[in-house]
């Protein structure tokens, strides 16, 4: 924990620092990338940087961690670091890189806050930063040890053994060791980082959930090509990596991927399961269902999925087949455009609606999909009496949070 002196200073200055953190983090990134352009080119997600998502994520993580750190009655602040640590481990982050972040972050803090950063304030927030950094370094080292690799040495080459067009905008890639050796098994819910060299020479990295569809000893992921979009004045560029993979990666090609990481893990219990997904959020659910089928589960499993149409539904036939092979599982699907298909047998038009769906009160619930979808579902689950600690979710964006709508 922080020293008593630093705790008092952080508690007193948290409103000021918290209010300014949105100005501090963009300046921090500009300074760091100016000094280390290779980090922007080869490590950080350029799309998230362009939209400001990464800046907002860092701001939220620092302010949130500091808030928990000085809250005597709050949870252990280290308990909220799992998602960040898994992401860092999947990128091969090294302990010494935290010093680079520290130096440029505190330079930005001093520039934005000016004379408000007294020696006492600087020392207190320095203590906050290193408390968080050292906790992450410790967690990440445990993840490296668990994966059986040296610190940061998470990357390996794999060969694309099979490519399947799952829907008009989604492909699946089955990955195998180039020499035929078995790849380490991933856990249901985990993901791989995939690194590609783009035409401009940048090495960009994205994460994709393991679907569990491959043979034992191989990995399988699905990739949705992300088009450019706009929401008012905010323009989101097309996905650099997803579109590159769609256009250029086929059977026989070699990819650079990480070991499996990810904090979303299926609970091992006899409680009922409810799996709720929308769009490409189906991928971790497919991984869960393959695991449940292989292990011969007798847990009651309720599968709920929403999509734009049957034609746009990636893994549509695979999902139905897996549910059929699990005697205790039932499937409900919603399509915005159902077309000429008849309603019934778990098939409904419109958006996912939990009304009329039997949700066991003691179920473990997993949710994955667009952030607004997950917030709506979580809010409805809470209103239906599902305890918050039984609702688990996977967020694909950088540090986004799911709130009850």
mmCIF file of C-alpha atoms in Angstrom:
data_model
loop_
_atom_site.group_PDB
_atom_site.id
_atom_site.type_symbol
_atom_site.label_atom_id
_atom_site.label_comp_id
_atom_site.label_asym_id
_atom_site.label_seq_id
_atom_site.Cartn_x
_atom_site.Cartn_y
_atom_site.Cartn_z
ATOM 1 C CA UNK A 1 0.000 0.000 0.000
ATOM 2 C CA UNK A 2 0.957 3.655 -0.212
ATOM 3 C CA UNK A 3 2.634 5.419 2.660
ATOM 4 C CA UNK A 4 0.285 7.422 4.879
ATOM 5 C CA UNK A 5 1.738 10.680 3.556
ATOM 6 C CA UNK A 6 1.278 9.689 -0.091
ATOM 7 C CA UNK A 7 -2.238 8.387 0.567
ATOM 8 C CA UNK A 8 -3.262 11.779 1.971
ATOM 9 C CA UNK A 9 -1.719 13.656 -0.967
ATOM 10 C CA UNK A 10 -3.270 11.388 -3.596
ATOM 11 C CA UNK A 11 -6.677 11.553 -1.954
ATOM 12 C CA UNK A 12 -6.486 15.356 -1.887
ATOM 13 C CA UNK A 13 -5.207 15.749 -5.462
ATOM 14 C CA UNK A 14 -7.189 12.971 -7.140
ATOM 15 C CA UNK A 15 -9.981 15.327 -8.315
ATOM 16 C CA UNK A 16 -7.441 17.665 -9.953
ATOM 17 C CA UNK A 17 -5.358 14.918 -11.526
ATOM 18 C CA UNK A 18 -8.470 12.975 -12.528
ATOM 19 C CA UNK A 19 -9.939 16.047 -14.230
ATOM 20 C CA UNK A 20 -6.699 16.658 -16.145
ATOM 21 C CA UNK A 21 -5.845 13.056 -17.013
ATOM 22 C CA UNK A 22 -7.685 13.360 -20.337
ATOM 23 C CA UNK A 23 -5.222 16.113 -21.311
ATOM 24 C CA UNK A 24 -2.217 14.365 -19.796
ATOM 25 C CA UNK A 25 -2.464 11.039 -21.607
ATOM 26 C CA UNK A 26 -2.568 12.343 -25.232
ATOM 27 C CA UNK A 27 0.467 14.509 -24.458
ATOM 28 C CA UNK A 28 2.190 11.517 -22.872
ATOM 29 C CA UNK A 29 1.701 9.403 -25.999
ATOM 30 C CA UNK A 30 2.954 12.188 -28.263
ATOM 31 C CA UNK A 31 6.096 12.541 -26.163
ATOM 32 C CA UNK A 32 6.721 8.802 -25.912
ATOM 33 C CA UNK A 33 6.213 8.172 -29.631
ATOM 34 C CA UNK A 34 8.457 11.097 -30.525
ATOM 35 C CA UNK A 35 11.234 9.524 -28.439
ATOM 36 C CA UNK A 36 10.391 5.914 -29.388
ATOM 37 C CA UNK A 37 8.679 5.855 -32.807
ATOM 38 C CA UNK A 38 9.191 2.084 -32.961
ATOM 39 C CA UNK A 39 6.593 1.668 -30.201
ATOM 40 C CA UNK A 40 3.865 3.353 -32.254
ATOM 41 C CA UNK A 41 4.919 1.530 -35.426
ATOM 42 C CA UNK A 42 5.459 -1.973 -34.040
ATOM 43 C CA UNK A 43 3.618 -2.358 -30.704
ATOM 44 C CA UNK A 44 0.665 -0.017 -30.148
ATOM 45 C CA UNK A 45 -2.597 -0.241 -32.082
ATOM 46 C CA UNK A 46 -2.470 2.684 -34.538
ATOM 47 C CA UNK A 47 -6.230 2.599 -35.084
ATOM 48 C CA UNK A 48 -6.945 2.983 -31.378
ATOM 49 C CA UNK A 49 -4.362 5.756 -31.169
ATOM 50 C CA UNK A 50 -5.993 7.633 -34.042
ATOM 51 C CA UNK A 51 -9.419 7.460 -32.377
ATOM 52 C CA UNK A 52 -8.132 8.250 -28.875
ATOM 53 C CA UNK A 53 -9.268 4.912 -27.461
ATOM 54 C CA UNK A 54 -5.855 4.018 -26.055
ATOM 55 C CA UNK A 55 -5.483 7.418 -24.406
ATOM 56 C CA UNK A 56 -8.871 7.082 -22.719
ATOM 57 C CA UNK A 57 -8.026 3.561 -21.580
ATOM 58 C CA UNK A 58 -4.767 4.644 -19.945
ATOM 59 C CA UNK A 59 -6.478 7.617 -18.294
ATOM 60 C CA UNK A 60 -9.219 5.408 -16.887
ATOM 61 C CA UNK A 61 -6.790 2.757 -15.624
ATOM 62 C CA UNK A 62 -4.539 5.212 -13.773
ATOM 63 C CA UNK A 63 -7.374 7.218 -12.224
ATOM 64 C CA UNK A 64 -9.301 4.063 -11.354
ATOM 65 C CA UNK A 65 -6.308 2.371 -9.780
ATOM 66 C CA UNK A 66 -5.455 5.456 -7.708
ATOM 67 C CA UNK A 67 -9.065 5.666 -6.511
ATOM 68 C CA UNK A 68 -9.025 2.069 -5.307
ATOM 69 C CA UNK A 69 -5.599 2.504 -3.775
ATOM 70 C CA UNK A 70 -6.763 5.232 -1.392
ATOM 71 C CA UNK A 71 -10.170 3.671 -0.671
ATOM 72 C CA UNK A 72 -9.818 1.934 2.674
ATOM 73 C CA UNK A 73 -13.025 -0.066 2.182
ATOM 74 C CA UNK A 74 -12.613 -0.868 -1.516
ATOM 75 C CA UNK A 75 -11.356 -4.059 -3.161
ATOM 76 C CA UNK A 76 -7.675 -4.828 -3.561
ATOM 77 C CA UNK A 77 -6.672 -2.596 -6.507
ATOM 78 C CA UNK A 78 -4.571 -5.424 -7.934
ATOM 79 C CA UNK A 79 -7.781 -7.392 -8.505
ATOM 80 C CA UNK A 80 -8.692 -5.077 -11.407
ATOM 81 C CA UNK A 81 -5.402 -5.573 -13.277
ATOM 82 C CA UNK A 82 -5.961 -9.055 -14.721
ATOM 83 C CA UNK A 83 -7.256 -7.871 -18.105
ATOM 84 C CA UNK A 84 -4.385 -5.405 -18.561
ATOM 85 C CA UNK A 85 -1.795 -7.974 -17.475
ATOM 86 C CA UNK A 86 -3.056 -10.633 -19.886
ATOM 87 C CA UNK A 87 -3.046 -8.114 -22.742
ATOM 88 C CA UNK A 88 0.498 -7.047 -21.846
ATOM 89 C CA UNK A 89 1.668 -10.663 -21.645
ATOM 90 C CA UNK A 90 0.159 -11.400 -25.057
ATOM 91 C CA UNK A 91 2.248 -8.526 -26.439
ATOM 92 C CA UNK A 92 5.443 -9.663 -24.722
ATOM 93 C CA UNK A 93 5.752 -6.519 -22.576
ATOM 94 C CA UNK A 94 9.024 -6.367 -20.611
ATOM 95 C CA UNK A 95 9.566 -4.924 -17.097
ATOM 96 C CA UNK A 96 12.010 -2.312 -18.375
ATOM 97 C CA UNK A 97 9.339 -0.811 -20.638
ATOM 98 C CA UNK A 98 7.511 0.498 -17.576
ATOM 99 C CA UNK A 99 10.377 2.948 -17.001
ATOM 100 C CA UNK A 100 9.855 4.384 -20.496
ATOM 101 C CA UNK A 101 6.169 4.928 -19.756
ATOM 102 C CA UNK A 102 6.981 6.468 -16.379
ATOM 103 C CA UNK A 103 9.425 9.003 -17.727
ATOM 104 C CA UNK A 104 7.168 10.386 -20.454
ATOM 105 C CA UNK A 105 3.996 10.185 -18.374
ATOM 106 C CA UNK A 106 5.428 12.269 -15.552
ATOM 107 C CA UNK A 107 6.898 14.734 -18.003
ATOM 108 C CA UNK A 108 3.371 15.181 -19.396
ATOM 109 C CA UNK A 109 1.867 15.507 -15.904
ATOM 110 C CA UNK A 110 4.331 18.263 -15.017
ATOM 111 C CA UNK A 111 3.639 20.112 -18.278
ATOM 112 C CA UNK A 112 -0.162 19.991 -17.933
ATOM 113 C CA UNK A 113 -0.441 20.720 -14.214
ATOM 114 C CA UNK A 114 2.501 23.116 -13.937
ATOM 115 C CA UNK A 115 3.100 24.575 -10.475
ATOM 116 C CA UNK A 116 0.430 22.306 -8.975
ATOM 117 C CA UNK A 117 2.968 19.465 -9.199
ATOM 118 C CA UNK A 118 4.912 20.157 -6.034
ATOM 119 C CA UNK A 119 7.670 17.748 -4.965
ATOM 120 C CA UNK A 120 5.183 16.152 -2.524
ATOM 121 C CA UNK A 121 2.540 15.689 -5.234
ATOM 122 C CA UNK A 122 5.084 14.289 -7.695
ATOM 123 C CA UNK A 123 6.404 11.838 -5.096
ATOM 124 C CA UNK A 124 2.925 10.635 -4.152
ATOM 125 C CA UNK A 125 1.817 10.001 -7.740
ATOM 126 C CA UNK A 126 5.169 8.415 -8.509
ATOM 127 C CA UNK A 127 4.378 5.967 -5.721
ATOM 128 C CA UNK A 128 0.951 5.289 -7.272
ATOM 129 C CA UNK A 129 2.502 4.604 -10.669
ATOM 130 C CA UNK A 130 5.124 2.188 -9.379
ATOM 131 C CA UNK A 131 2.620 0.438 -7.130
ATOM 132 C CA UNK A 132 0.534 -0.264 -10.234
ATOM 133 C CA UNK A 133 3.521 -1.041 -12.465
ATOM 134 C CA UNK A 134 5.133 -3.457 -10.018
ATOM 135 C CA UNK A 135 1.815 -5.235 -9.484
ATOM 136 C CA UNK A 136 1.462 -5.648 -13.264
ATOM 137 C CA UNK A 137 5.064 -6.830 -13.632
ATOM 138 C CA UNK A 138 4.455 -9.466 -10.952
ATOM 139 C CA UNK A 139 1.206 -10.691 -12.520
ATOM 140 C CA UNK A 140 2.746 -10.733 -16.004
ATOM 141 C CA UNK A 141 5.745 -12.721 -14.791
ATOM 142 C CA UNK A 142 3.333 -15.291 -13.382
ATOM 143 C CA UNK A 143 1.623 -15.498 -16.759
ATOM 144 C CA UNK A 144 4.947 -15.969 -18.553
ATOM 145 C CA UNK A 145 5.863 -18.704 -16.071
ATOM 146 C CA UNK A 146 2.481 -20.389 -16.533
ATOM 147 C CA UNK A 147 2.972 -20.323 -20.318
ATOM 148 C CA UNK A 148 6.428 -21.864 -19.899
ATOM 149 C CA UNK A 149 8.278 -19.045 -21.658
ATOM 150 C CA UNK A 150 11.016 -16.605 -20.699
ATOM 151 C CA UNK A 151 9.875 -13.095 -19.785
ATOM 152 C CA UNK A 152 8.353 -11.508 -22.895
ATOM 153 C CA UNK A 153 9.267 -14.435 -25.170
ATOM 154 C CA UNK A 154 5.701 -15.204 -26.244
ATOM 155 C CA UNK A 155 5.975 -15.150 -30.040
ATOM 156 C CA UNK A 156 6.161 -18.166 -32.344
ATOM 157 C CA UNK A 157 5.638 -18.924 -36.011
ATOM 158 C CA UNK A 158 2.644 -20.977 -37.131
ATOM 159 C CA UNK A 159 1.451 -22.100 -40.534
ATOM 160 C CA UNK A 160 -2.103 -21.618 -41.791
ATOM 161 C CA UNK A 161 -3.377 -25.147 -42.292
ATOM 162 C CA UNK A 162 -6.922 -24.237 -43.290
ATOM 163 C CA UNK A 163 -8.904 -21.096 -44.149
ATOM 164 C CA UNK A 164 -12.703 -21.083 -44.122
ATOM 165 C CA UNK A 165 -15.100 -18.298 -45.133
ATOM 166 C CA UNK A 166 -17.510 -18.315 -42.181
ATOM 167 C CA UNK A 167 -19.650 -15.402 -43.421
ATOM 168 C CA UNK A 168 -19.244 -12.597 -45.986
ATOM 169 C CA UNK A 169 -16.957 -10.648 -43.637
ATOM 170 C CA UNK A 170 -15.520 -13.357 -41.348
ATOM 171 C CA UNK A 171 -12.883 -16.002 -41.961
ATOM 172 C CA UNK A 172 -11.494 -18.686 -39.673
ATOM 173 C CA UNK A 173 -7.854 -19.709 -39.733
ATOM 174 C CA UNK A 174 -6.617 -23.063 -38.461
ATOM 175 C CA UNK A 175 -3.013 -22.703 -37.295
ATOM 176 C CA UNK A 176 -0.438 -25.459 -36.830
ATOM 177 C CA UNK A 177 3.243 -25.738 -35.978
ATOM 178 C CA UNK A 178 5.313 -25.563 -39.211
ATOM 179 C CA UNK A 179 7.262 -28.675 -38.141
ATOM 180 C CA UNK A 180 4.214 -30.687 -37.157
ATOM 181 C CA UNK A 181 4.675 -30.488 -33.386
ATOM 182 C CA UNK A 182 1.623 -30.055 -31.182
ATOM 183 C CA UNK A 183 0.900 -26.477 -30.127
ATOM 184 C CA UNK A 184 0.304 -25.832 -26.412
ATOM 185 C CA UNK A 185 -3.330 -26.160 -25.473
ATOM 186 C CA UNK A 186 -5.223 -22.933 -24.856
ATOM 187 C CA UNK A 187 -8.032 -22.584 -22.340
ATOM 188 C CA UNK A 188 -11.603 -21.851 -23.464
ATOM 189 C CA UNK A 189 -12.050 -18.083 -23.585
ATOM 190 C CA UNK A 190 -8.400 -17.232 -24.239
ATOM 191 C CA UNK A 191 -7.046 -15.395 -27.282
ATOM 192 C CA UNK A 192 -3.951 -15.150 -29.447
ATOM 193 C CA UNK A 193 -2.163 -11.981 -30.468
ATOM 194 C CA UNK A 194 -1.474 -11.975 -34.214
ATOM 195 C CA UNK A 195 1.308 -9.747 -35.560
ATOM 196 C CA UNK A 196 1.499 -8.793 -39.238
ATOM 197 C CA UNK A 197 3.896 -6.669 -41.255
ATOM 198 C CA UNK A 198 1.840 -4.129 -43.194
ATOM 199 C CA UNK A 199 2.817 -2.636 -46.579
ATOM 200 C CA UNK A 200 4.260 0.496 -44.945
ATOM 201 C CA UNK A 201 6.605 -1.647 -42.823
ATOM 202 C CA UNK A 202 4.710 -1.297 -39.546
ATOM 203 C CA UNK A 203 4.264 -4.383 -37.372
ATOM 204 C CA UNK A 204 0.723 -4.221 -36.036
ATOM 205 C CA UNK A 205 -0.821 -6.594 -33.493
ATOM 206 C CA UNK A 206 -4.423 -7.607 -32.770
ATOM 207 C CA UNK A 207 -6.072 -10.194 -30.525
ATOM 208 C CA UNK A 208 -8.442 -12.945 -31.692
ATOM 209 C CA UNK A 209 -10.321 -15.454 -29.513
ATOM 210 C CA UNK A 210 -9.520 -19.137 -29.768
ATOM 211 C CA UNK A 211 -12.602 -20.917 -31.070
ATOM 212 C CA UNK A 212 -11.451 -24.389 -30.100
ATOM 213 C CA UNK A 213 -12.533 -25.736 -33.481
ATOM 214 C CA UNK A 214 -9.102 -27.026 -34.501
ATOM 215 C CA UNK A 215 -7.770 -30.519 -33.882
ATOM 216 C CA UNK A 216 -5.919 -31.038 -30.579
ATOM 217 C CA UNK A 217 -2.465 -29.560 -30.942
ATOM 218 C CA UNK A 218 -3.594 -26.794 -33.313
ATOM 219 C CA UNK A 219 -5.188 -23.377 -32.787
ATOM 220 C CA UNK A 220 -8.147 -21.811 -34.569
ATOM 221 C CA UNK A 221 -9.232 -18.164 -34.622
ATOM 222 C CA UNK A 222 -11.851 -16.184 -36.507
ATOM 223 C CA UNK A 223 -11.263 -12.732 -37.980
ATOM 224 C CA UNK A 224 -13.957 -10.262 -38.940
ATOM 225 C CA UNK A 225 -12.914 -7.657 -41.527
ATOM 226 C CA UNK A 226 -13.640 -4.297 -39.893
ATOM 227 C CA UNK A 227 -14.859 -1.657 -42.374
ATOM 228 C CA UNK A 228 -14.435 2.081 -41.934
ATOM 229 C CA UNK A 229 -17.353 3.653 -40.090
ATOM 230 C CA UNK A 230 -18.460 6.954 -38.664
ATOM 231 C CA UNK A 231 -20.605 8.034 -35.748
ATOM 232 C CA UNK A 232 -21.373 11.717 -36.163
ATOM 233 C CA UNK A 233 -18.047 13.507 -36.463
ATOM 234 C CA UNK A 234 -16.079 10.525 -35.186
ATOM 235 C CA UNK A 235 -14.581 8.447 -37.992
ATOM 236 C CA UNK A 236 -13.284 4.962 -37.290
ATOM 237 C CA UNK A 237 -10.783 3.766 -39.902
ATOM 238 C CA UNK A 238 -11.006 0.312 -41.436
ATOM 239 C CA UNK A 239 -9.239 -2.394 -39.462
ATOM 240 C CA UNK A 240 -5.652 -2.544 -40.694
ATOM 241 C CA UNK A 241 -4.868 -6.051 -39.487
ATOM 242 C CA UNK A 242 -8.247 -7.692 -40.047
ATOM 243 C CA UNK A 243 -8.452 -6.513 -43.658
ATOM 244 C CA UNK A 244 -4.808 -7.451 -44.274
ATOM 245 C CA UNK A 245 -5.486 -10.990 -43.042
ATOM 246 C CA UNK A 246 -8.584 -11.273 -45.229
ATOM 247 C CA UNK A 247 -6.770 -10.059 -48.336
ATOM 248 C CA UNK A 248 -3.387 -11.738 -48.048
ATOM 249 C CA UNK A 249 -3.323 -14.770 -45.703
ATOM 250 C CA UNK A 250 -4.184 -18.214 -47.075
ATOM 251 C CA UNK A 251 -3.311 -21.885 -46.637
ATOM 252 C CA UNK A 252 0.427 -22.449 -46.295
ATOM 253 C CA UNK A 253 1.252 -18.906 -45.178
ATOM 254 C CA UNK A 254 3.218 -18.359 -41.980
ATOM 255 C CA UNK A 255 1.975 -16.041 -39.227
ATOM 256 C CA UNK A 256 3.606 -14.697 -36.068
ATOM 257 C CA UNK A 257 1.333 -15.298 -33.084
ATOM 258 C CA UNK A 258 1.603 -15.217 -29.310
ATOM 259 C CA UNK A 259 0.957 -17.948 -26.810
ATOM 260 C CA UNK A 260 -2.681 -18.033 -25.599
ATOM 261 C CA UNK A 261 -3.615 -15.515 -22.893
ATOM 262 C CA UNK A 262 -6.820 -13.968 -21.552
ATOM 263 C CA UNK A 263 -8.567 -13.715 -18.210
ATOM 264 C CA UNK A 264 -12.017 -14.854 -19.385
ATOM 265 C CA UNK A 265 -12.176 -18.466 -18.250
ATOM 266 C CA UNK A 266 -15.045 -20.895 -17.960
ATOM 267 C CA UNK A 267 -15.959 -21.643 -14.355
ATOM 268 C CA UNK A 268 -15.531 -25.250 -13.322
ATOM 269 C CA UNK A 269 -18.720 -26.034 -11.418
ATOM 270 C CA UNK A 270 -22.063 -27.756 -11.751
ATOM 271 C CA UNK A 271 -24.014 -24.486 -11.980
ATOM 272 C CA UNK A 272 -26.034 -23.804 -15.135
ATOM 273 C CA UNK A 273 -24.377 -21.782 -17.893
ATOM 274 C CA UNK A 274 -25.855 -18.991 -19.992
ATOM 275 C CA UNK A 275 -23.823 -17.884 -23.035
ATOM 276 C CA UNK A 276 -24.969 -14.588 -24.588
ATOM 277 C CA UNK A 277 -23.358 -13.169 -27.732
ATOM 278 C CA UNK A 278 -23.880 -10.866 -30.683
ATOM 279 C CA UNK A 279 -22.018 -10.716 -33.987
ATOM 280 C CA UNK A 280 -18.351 -11.677 -33.812
ATOM 281 C CA UNK A 281 -18.776 -11.964 -30.042
ATOM 282 C CA UNK A 282 -19.726 -15.536 -30.789
ATOM 283 C CA UNK A 283 -16.071 -16.618 -31.038
ATOM 284 C CA UNK A 284 -15.311 -17.220 -27.335
ATOM 285 C CA UNK A 285 -18.706 -18.917 -26.997
ATOM 286 C CA UNK A 286 -17.770 -21.356 -29.764
ATOM 287 C CA UNK A 287 -14.604 -22.106 -27.790
ATOM 288 C CA UNK A 288 -16.650 -22.730 -24.642
ATOM 289 C CA UNK A 289 -19.058 -25.030 -26.474
ATOM 290 C CA UNK A 290 -16.284 -27.120 -28.021
ATOM 291 C CA UNK A 291 -14.825 -27.579 -24.535
ATOM 292 C CA UNK A 292 -18.208 -28.497 -23.045
ATOM 293 C CA UNK A 293 -18.836 -31.018 -25.821
ATOM 294 C CA UNK A 294 -15.394 -32.610 -25.463
ATOM 295 C CA UNK A 295 -15.724 -32.929 -21.685
ATOM 296 C CA UNK A 296 -19.242 -34.377 -21.872
ATOM 297 C CA UNK A 297 -20.791 -31.751 -19.618
ATOM 298 C CA UNK A 298 -24.163 -32.299 -17.981
ATOM 299 C CA UNK A 299 -24.464 -28.663 -16.885
ATOM 300 C CA UNK A 300 -27.616 -27.004 -18.236
ATOM 301 C CA UNK A 301 -26.424 -24.660 -21.012
ATOM 302 C CA UNK A 302 -28.562 -21.886 -22.497
ATOM 303 C CA UNK A 303 -27.093 -20.299 -25.646
ATOM 304 C CA UNK A 304 -28.431 -16.918 -26.816
ATOM 305 C CA UNK A 305 -27.095 -15.265 -29.978
ATOM 306 C CA UNK A 306 -28.103 -12.166 -31.945
ATOM 307 C CA UNK A 307 -26.973 -11.267 -35.462
ATOM 308 C CA UNK A 308 -27.888 -9.164 -38.461
ATOM 309 C CA UNK A 309 -29.144 -12.082 -40.569
ATOM 310 C CA UNK A 310 -28.561 -15.836 -40.981
ATOM 311 C CA UNK A 311 -26.247 -15.055 -43.907
ATOM 312 C CA UNK A 312 -24.099 -12.718 -41.761
ATOM 313 C CA UNK A 313 -23.983 -15.126 -38.822
ATOM 314 C CA UNK A 314 -20.404 -16.479 -38.570
ATOM 315 C CA UNK A 315 -20.202 -20.077 -37.281
ATOM 316 C CA UNK A 316 -23.979 -20.426 -37.709
ATOM 317 C CA UNK A 317 -24.018 -24.127 -38.610
ATOM 318 C CA UNK A 318 -21.203 -24.910 -36.179
ATOM 319 C CA UNK A 319 -23.111 -23.276 -33.322
ATOM 320 C CA UNK A 320 -26.256 -25.281 -34.012
ATOM 321 C CA UNK A 321 -24.237 -28.492 -34.394
ATOM 322 C CA UNK A 322 -22.431 -28.009 -31.089
ATOM 323 C CA UNK A 323 -25.681 -27.339 -29.225
ATOM 324 C CA UNK A 324 -27.176 -30.498 -30.773
ATOM 325 C CA UNK A 325 -24.205 -32.501 -29.472
ATOM 326 C CA UNK A 326 -24.644 -31.267 -25.887
ATOM 327 C CA UNK A 327 -27.825 -32.927 -24.558
ATOM 328 C CA UNK A 328 -28.251 -30.348 -21.782
ATOM 329 C CA UNK A 329 -27.976 -27.320 -24.141
ATOM 330 C CA UNK A 330 -30.669 -25.188 -25.764
ATOM 331 C CA UNK A 331 -30.261 -22.512 -28.472
ATOM 332 C CA UNK A 332 -32.125 -19.232 -29.003
ATOM 333 C CA UNK A 333 -31.300 -16.937 -31.961
ATOM 334 C CA UNK A 334 -32.452 -13.464 -32.967
ATOM 335 C CA UNK A 335 -31.901 -11.937 -36.423
ATOM 336 C CA UNK A 336 -32.600 -8.323 -37.394
ATOM 337 C CA UNK A 337 -33.420 -9.587 -40.886
ATOM 338 C CA UNK A 338 -34.881 -13.052 -40.630
ATOM 339 C CA UNK A 339 -35.801 -13.118 -44.323
ATOM 340 C CA UNK A 340 -38.267 -15.820 -45.317
ATOM 341 C CA UNK A 341 -37.292 -18.188 -42.513
ATOM 342 C CA UNK A 342 -40.210 -19.085 -40.219
ATOM 343 C CA UNK A 343 -40.280 -17.992 -36.592
ATOM 344 C CA UNK A 344 -40.088 -20.808 -34.064
ATOM 345 C CA UNK A 345 -37.809 -23.521 -32.729
ATOM 346 C CA UNK A 346 -35.649 -20.939 -30.985
ATOM 347 C CA UNK A 347 -35.576 -18.603 -34.003
ATOM 348 C CA UNK A 348 -36.934 -15.058 -33.571
ATOM 349 C CA UNK A 349 -36.897 -11.760 -35.486
ATOM 350 C CA UNK A 350 -35.471 -8.495 -34.166
ATOM 351 C CA UNK A 351 -33.039 -7.845 -31.368
ATOM 352 C CA UNK A 352 -32.107 -10.173 -28.515
ATOM 353 C CA UNK A 353 -34.744 -9.999 -25.789
ATOM 354 C CA UNK A 354 -34.403 -11.843 -22.502
ATOM 355 C CA UNK A 355 -38.150 -11.683 -21.831
ATOM 356 C CA UNK A 356 -39.567 -15.158 -22.159
ATOM 357 C CA UNK A 357 -36.152 -16.836 -21.799
ATOM 358 C CA UNK A 358 -35.819 -19.043 -18.751
ATOM 359 C CA UNK A 359 -32.670 -17.933 -16.924
ATOM 360 C CA UNK A 360 -31.706 -20.125 -13.960
ATOM 361 C CA UNK A 361 -31.178 -17.954 -10.881
ATOM 362 C CA UNK A 362 -27.907 -19.690 -9.999
ATOM 363 C CA UNK A 363 -26.400 -19.565 -13.509
ATOM 364 C CA UNK A 364 -22.959 -18.333 -14.513
ATOM 365 C CA UNK A 365 -23.475 -15.941 -17.427
ATOM 366 C CA UNK A 366 -20.934 -15.043 -20.123
ATOM 367 C CA UNK A 367 -21.561 -12.087 -22.444
ATOM 368 C CA UNK A 368 -19.623 -10.982 -25.524
ATOM 369 C CA UNK A 369 -20.452 -8.562 -28.317
ATOM 370 C CA UNK A 370 -20.488 -4.824 -29.025
ATOM 371 C CA UNK A 371 -20.165 -2.688 -25.900
ATOM 372 C CA UNK A 372 -23.719 -1.211 -26.025
ATOM 373 C CA UNK A 373 -25.125 -4.732 -26.431
ATOM 374 C CA UNK A 374 -23.202 -6.015 -23.413
ATOM 375 C CA UNK A 375 -24.249 -3.066 -21.265
ATOM 376 C CA UNK A 376 -27.919 -3.630 -22.133
ATOM 377 C CA UNK A 377 -27.683 -7.354 -21.443
ATOM 378 C CA UNK A 378 -25.850 -6.835 -18.162
ATOM 379 C CA UNK A 379 -28.448 -4.317 -17.020
ATOM 380 C CA UNK A 380 -31.276 -6.719 -17.808
ATOM 381 C CA UNK A 381 -29.494 -9.604 -16.075
ATOM 382 C CA UNK A 382 -29.058 -7.511 -12.937
ATOM 383 C CA UNK A 383 -32.732 -6.563 -13.040
ATOM 384 C CA UNK A 384 -33.579 -10.250 -13.371
ATOM 385 C CA UNK A 385 -31.661 -10.890 -10.139
ATOM 386 C CA UNK A 386 -28.454 -12.411 -11.510
ATOM 387 C CA UNK A 387 -25.643 -11.472 -9.074
ATOM 388 C CA UNK A 388 -23.009 -9.169 -10.581
ATOM 389 C CA UNK A 389 -20.199 -11.593 -9.727
ATOM 390 C CA UNK A 390 -21.870 -14.268 -11.857
ATOM 391 C CA UNK A 391 -21.830 -12.077 -14.986
ATOM 392 C CA UNK A 392 -18.594 -12.410 -16.963
ATOM 393 C CA UNK A 393 -17.779 -10.556 -20.159
ATOM 394 C CA UNK A 394 -15.161 -10.260 -22.865
ATOM 395 C CA UNK A 395 -14.344 -6.782 -24.184
ATOM 396 C CA UNK A 396 -12.413 -6.589 -27.471
ATOM 397 C CA UNK A 397 -11.557 -2.869 -27.203
ATOM 398 C CA UNK A 398 -8.780 -1.177 -25.171
ATOM 399 C CA UNK A 399 -9.875 -0.794 -21.587
ATOM 400 C CA UNK A 400 -13.543 -0.284 -22.300
ATOM 401 C CA UNK A 401 -15.917 -0.969 -19.435
ATOM 402 C CA UNK A 402 -19.321 -2.600 -19.432
ATOM 403 C CA UNK A 403 -21.895 -0.700 -17.391
ATOM 404 C CA UNK A 404 -25.449 -1.630 -16.547
ATOM 405 C CA UNK A 405 -27.701 0.267 -18.941
#
